[in-house]
């Protein structure tokens, strides 16, 4: 069964450093999502791509976070500089398209710890 | 934006049927109701989705009354491996590029032997 791949699985970084996460969605999935999940809470949508275009980044802290999906396939989420409050699980998900937006396939996530 | 309310936690025993009810009083006409399951240190997993009446798949059933202001996820004969957080979501479907899911805090289901 096809899966969403994410790397790294774990990342420890010092505050003020830069950090990047990578996601490879299921082949053929046009829509890609990045979520942030703080322990004990549900995932919060950070950014949503349709192919290579950003369609929703209203919750993305744009002063320090950036996301790209240059060829409409894999994607990178970057944080620079990292802050202590950024410690969380970062989840990537993909779906077939907007008419199937409710059925998203999630990767295993990247657990970020900022010290 | 439709908000969902569900119990913070539930307990059950192996072999029992579990029903988790979710309230979404201000659900809009275009909104779908979706349920996800999440195990610790894993991403959420899609369980079931519905718009009205009853939907059943190999994992669960979803019951939605006519007014759609609530929904009930039914898990038949749970096992220890069903211990997880279950999220009820109302998906904003406006037919455009910004369709999205809004996660709440979910229900922690603990299944005991």
CSV table of C-alpha atoms in Angstrom, one decimal:
chain,number,residue,atom,x,y,z
A,1,UNK,CA,0.0,0.0,0.0
A,2,UNK,CA,1.3,3.4,-1.0
A,3,UNK,CA,2.3,5.7,1.9
A,4,UNK,CA,3.3,9.3,2.5
A,5,UNK,CA,7.0,9.5,3.3
A,6,UNK,CA,8.5,12.0,5.7
A,7,UNK,CA,12.1,12.7,6.9
A,8,UNK,CA,13.7,13.0,9.3
A,9,UNK,CA,11.5,11.2,11.8
A,10,UNK,CA,13.1,13.0,14.7
A,11,UNK,CA,15.0,16.3,14.9
A,12,UNK,CA,16.6,18.1,17.8
A,13,UNK,CA,17.8,21.6,17.2
A,14,UNK,CA,18.8,24.6,19.2
A,15,UNK,CA,16.7,27.8,19.1
A,16,UNK,CA,17.7,30.2,16.4
A,17,UNK,CA,18.9,27.4,14.1
A,18,UNK,CA,17.3,26.5,10.8
A,19,UNK,CA,15.5,23.3,10.3
A,20,UNK,CA,13.8,21.6,7.3
A,21,UNK,CA,11.4,18.8,6.9
A,22,UNK,CA,10.7,16.8,3.7
A,23,UNK,CA,7.6,15.1,2.5
A,24,UNK,CA,6.9,12.8,-0.5
A,25,UNK,CA,3.1,12.3,-1.0
A,26,UNK,CA,1.4,9.3,-2.5
A,27,UNK,CA,1.9,9.3,-6.2
A,28,UNK,CA,-0.8,11.0,-8.1
A,29,UNK,CA,-2.1,13.0,-5.1
A,30,UNK,CA,-2.5,16.6,-6.2
A,31,UNK,CA,-3.2,18.1,-2.8
A,32,UNK,CA,-0.5,18.2,-0.1
A,33,UNK,CA,-0.9,19.5,3.5
A,34,UNK,CA,1.5,20.3,6.3
A,35,UNK,CA,0.1,20.2,9.8
A,36,UNK,CA,1.6,20.9,13.2
A,37,UNK,CA,0.4,18.9,16.2
A,38,UNK,CA,1.2,19.9,19.7
A,39,UNK,CA,1.1,17.2,22.3
A,40,UNK,CA,-2.5,16.7,23.5
A,41,UNK,CA,-4.1,18.6,20.7
A,42,UNK,CA,-5.4,17.9,17.3
A,43,UNK,CA,-3.4,18.7,14.1
A,44,UNK,CA,-3.4,22.3,13.0
A,45,UNK,CA,-3.2,23.0,9.3
A,46,UNK,CA,-0.2,25.2,8.4
A,47,UNK,CA,-0.2,25.2,4.6
A,48,UNK,CA,-2.1,23.5,1.8
A,49,UNK,CA,-0.9,23.0,-1.8
A,50,UNK,CA,-2.8,22.2,-4.9
A,51,UNK,CA,-0.1,20.8,-7.3
A,52,UNK,CA,2.7,23.4,-6.9
A,53,UNK,CA,0.5,26.3,-5.8
A,54,UNK,CA,-0.2,27.4,-2.3
A,55,UNK,CA,-4.0,27.6,-1.8
A,56,UNK,CA,-4.1,28.2,2.0
A,57,UNK,CA,-1.3,29.4,4.2
A,58,UNK,CA,-3.4,31.5,6.5
A,59,UNK,CA,-2.1,29.7,9.7
A,60,UNK,CA,1.5,29.6,8.6
A,61,UNK,CA,3.8,32.0,10.7
A,62,UNK,CA,5.3,33.5,7.6
A,63,UNK,CA,8.0,35.4,9.5
A,64,UNK,CA,9.8,32.2,10.2
A,65,UNK,CA,8.1,29.4,8.3
A,66,UNK,CA,8.2,28.7,4.6
A,67,UNK,CA,7.0,25.9,2.4
A,68,UNK,CA,7.5,24.9,-1.2
A,69,UNK,CA,6.4,22.2,-3.6
A,70,UNK,CA,8.4,23.2,-6.7
A,71,UNK,CA,7.4,20.5,-9.1
A,72,UNK,CA,4.1,19.6,-7.6
A,73,UNK,CA,5.4,16.4,-6.1
A,74,UNK,CA,7.5,16.4,-2.9
A,75,UNK,CA,7.5,19.3,-0.5
A,76,UNK,CA,9.8,21.0,2.0
A,77,UNK,CA,8.8,22.9,5.2
A,78,UNK,CA,11.4,25.1,6.7
A,79,UNK,CA,11.7,27.0,10.0
A,80,UNK,CA,14.2,29.7,10.4
A,81,UNK,CA,15.0,30.6,13.1
A,82,UNK,CA,13.5,27.9,15.3
A,83,UNK,CA,11.9,28.9,18.6
A,84,UNK,CA,11.2,26.9,21.7
A,85,UNK,CA,7.5,27.0,21.0
A,86,UNK,CA,8.0,25.3,17.7
A,87,UNK,CA,8.6,21.9,19.4
A,88,UNK,CA,5.8,19.7,18.0
A,89,UNK,CA,5.0,16.9,15.6
A,90,UNK,CA,5.0,18.1,12.0
A,91,UNK,CA,2.7,16.0,9.8
A,92,UNK,CA,2.4,15.8,6.1
A,93,UNK,CA,-0.7,14.5,4.4
A,94,UNK,CA,-1.9,14.1,0.8
A,95,UNK,CA,-5.2,13.6,-0.9
A,96,UNK,CA,-6.4,12.9,-4.5
A,97,UNK,CA,-7.9,16.3,-4.9
A,98,UNK,CA,-10.3,18.8,-3.7
A,99,UNK,CA,-13.4,16.6,-4.1
A,100,UNK,CA,-11.7,14.0,-1.9
A,101,UNK,CA,-10.3,16.5,0.6
A,102,UNK,CA,-11.9,14.7,3.5
A,103,UNK,CA,-9.9,11.6,2.9
A,104,UNK,CA,-6.3,12.5,3.7
A,105,UNK,CA,-3.4,10.1,4.0
A,106,UNK,CA,-0.9,11.1,6.7
A,107,UNK,CA,2.8,10.4,6.9
A,108,UNK,CA,4.5,9.2,10.2
A,109,UNK,CA,5.5,12.8,11.1
A,110,UNK,CA,8.7,14.5,12.2
A,111,UNK,CA,9.0,15.1,15.9
A,112,UNK,CA,10.8,18.4,16.4
A,113,UNK,CA,12.4,19.3,19.7
A,114,UNK,CA,13.9,22.8,20.1
A,115,UNK,CA,16.3,23.3,23.0
B,1,UNK,CA,-16.8,27.6,10.6
B,2,UNK,CA,-18.5,24.5,12.2
B,3,UNK,CA,-17.2,23.5,15.6
B,4,UNK,CA,-17.4,20.0,16.9
B,5,UNK,CA,-17.8,18.8,20.5
B,6,UNK,CA,-17.0,15.3,21.5
B,7,UNK,CA,-16.2,13.6,24.9
B,8,UNK,CA,-12.6,14.0,26.0
B,9,UNK,CA,-12.3,10.3,26.9
B,10,UNK,CA,-14.2,7.0,26.9
B,11,UNK,CA,-13.6,3.6,28.4
B,12,UNK,CA,-14.6,0.2,27.1
B,13,UNK,CA,-13.8,-3.5,27.3
B,14,UNK,CA,-12.8,-5.9,24.6
B,15,UNK,CA,-15.7,-7.3,22.5
B,16,UNK,CA,-18.0,-4.4,23.3
B,17,UNK,CA,-19.6,-2.0,20.8
B,18,UNK,CA,-18.4,1.5,21.2
B,19,UNK,CA,-20.4,4.6,20.1
B,20,UNK,CA,-18.7,8.0,20.1
B,21,UNK,CA,-21.1,10.9,19.6
B,22,UNK,CA,-20.1,14.2,18.2
B,23,UNK,CA,-22.0,17.5,18.2
B,24,UNK,CA,-21.8,20.0,15.4
B,25,UNK,CA,-24.7,22.3,15.8
B,26,UNK,CA,-23.8,24.9,13.2
B,27,UNK,CA,-22.9,22.5,10.4
B,28,UNK,CA,-23.3,24.1,7.0
B,29,UNK,CA,-25.1,22.6,4.0
B,30,UNK,CA,-21.8,21.9,2.2
B,31,UNK,CA,-20.0,20.3,5.1
B,32,UNK,CA,-19.1,16.6,5.3
B,33,UNK,CA,-18.6,14.7,8.5
B,34,UNK,CA,-15.4,12.8,8.8
B,35,UNK,CA,-13.8,10.6,11.5
B,36,UNK,CA,-10.1,9.9,11.9
B,37,UNK,CA,-8.2,7.6,14.3
B,38,UNK,CA,-4.7,8.4,15.7
B,39,UNK,CA,-2.3,6.1,17.5
B,40,UNK,CA,0.5,7.6,19.6
B,41,UNK,CA,3.4,8.9,17.5
B,42,UNK,CA,1.6,8.2,14.3
B,43,UNK,CA,-0.3,10.4,11.8
B,44,UNK,CA,-4.1,10.3,11.8
B,45,UNK,CA,-5.8,7.6,9.7
B,46,UNK,CA,-9.1,8.2,7.8
B,47,UNK,CA,-11.9,6.0,9.1
B,48,UNK,CA,-15.2,7.0,7.5
B,49,UNK,CA,-17.0,9.9,6.0
B,50,UNK,CA,-20.6,10.8,5.5
B,51,UNK,CA,-23.1,13.5,4.6
B,52,UNK,CA,-26.4,12.1,5.9
B,53,UNK,CA,-28.1,8.9,7.1
B,54,UNK,CA,-25.9,5.9,7.6
B,55,UNK,CA,-22.6,4.9,6.2
B,56,UNK,CA,-20.8,1.6,6.8
B,57,UNK,CA,-17.4,0.2,5.8
B,58,UNK,CA,-15.3,-2.7,7.0
B,59,UNK,CA,-14.1,-0.7,10.0
B,60,UNK,CA,-17.0,1.3,11.4
B,61,UNK,CA,-20.5,2.7,10.9
B,62,UNK,CA,-21.4,6.4,10.9
B,63,UNK,CA,-24.9,7.5,11.9
B,64,UNK,CA,-26.1,11.0,11.0
B,65,UNK,CA,-29.6,12.1,11.9
B,66,UNK,CA,-31.7,14.2,9.5
B,67,UNK,CA,-30.8,17.5,11.1
B,68,UNK,CA,-27.1,16.7,10.8
B,69,UNK,CA,-26.4,18.5,14.1
B,70,UNK,CA,-24.7,15.4,15.5
B,71,UNK,CA,-23.1,12.2,14.4
B,72,UNK,CA,-22.2,8.9,16.0
B,73,UNK,CA,-19.2,6.7,15.2
B,74,UNK,CA,-19.9,3.1,16.0
B,75,UNK,CA,-17.0,0.6,16.4
B,76,UNK,CA,-18.2,-3.0,16.6
B,77,UNK,CA,-16.5,-5.4,19.0
B,78,UNK,CA,-13.5,-3.3,19.9
B,79,UNK,CA,-10.1,-4.9,20.7
B,80,UNK,CA,-7.1,-3.6,22.6
B,81,UNK,CA,-5.7,-2.3,19.4
B,82,UNK,CA,-8.6,0.1,19.0
B,83,UNK,CA,-7.2,2.2,21.8
B,84,UNK,CA,-6.5,5.5,20.2
B,85,UNK,CA,-7.7,9.1,19.8
B,86,UNK,CA,-10.8,9.5,17.5
B,87,UNK,CA,-11.4,12.8,15.8
B,88,UNK,CA,-14.7,14.0,14.6
B,89,UNK,CA,-14.3,16.6,11.9
B,90,UNK,CA,-16.5,18.8,9.8
B,91,UNK,CA,-14.9,19.4,6.5
B,92,UNK,CA,-15.5,22.7,4.8
B,93,UNK,CA,-16.4,21.9,1.2
B,94,UNK,CA,-17.1,24.9,-0.9
B,95,UNK,CA,-16.2,23.3,-4.1
B,96,UNK,CA,-12.9,25.2,-4.4
B,97,UNK,CA,-9.3,24.9,-3.7
B,98,UNK,CA,-9.5,25.7,0.0
B,99,UNK,CA,-11.6,22.7,1.1
B,100,UNK,CA,-10.0,21.7,4.4
B,101,UNK,CA,-10.4,19.7,7.6
B,102,UNK,CA,-10.4,21.3,11.1
B,103,UNK,CA,-9.3,19.0,13.8
B,104,UNK,CA,-10.5,19.4,17.4
B,105,UNK,CA,-9.0,17.7,20.5
B,106,UNK,CA,-10.6,14.3,19.8
B,107,UNK,CA,-11.8,11.5,22.1
B,108,UNK,CA,-9.3,9.2,23.8
B,109,UNK,CA,-10.8,5.7,23.7
B,110,UNK,CA,-9.2,3.3,26.2
B,111,UNK,CA,-10.1,-0.4,25.6
B,112,UNK,CA,-9.4,-2.7,28.5
B,113,UNK,CA,-9.1,-6.5,28.6
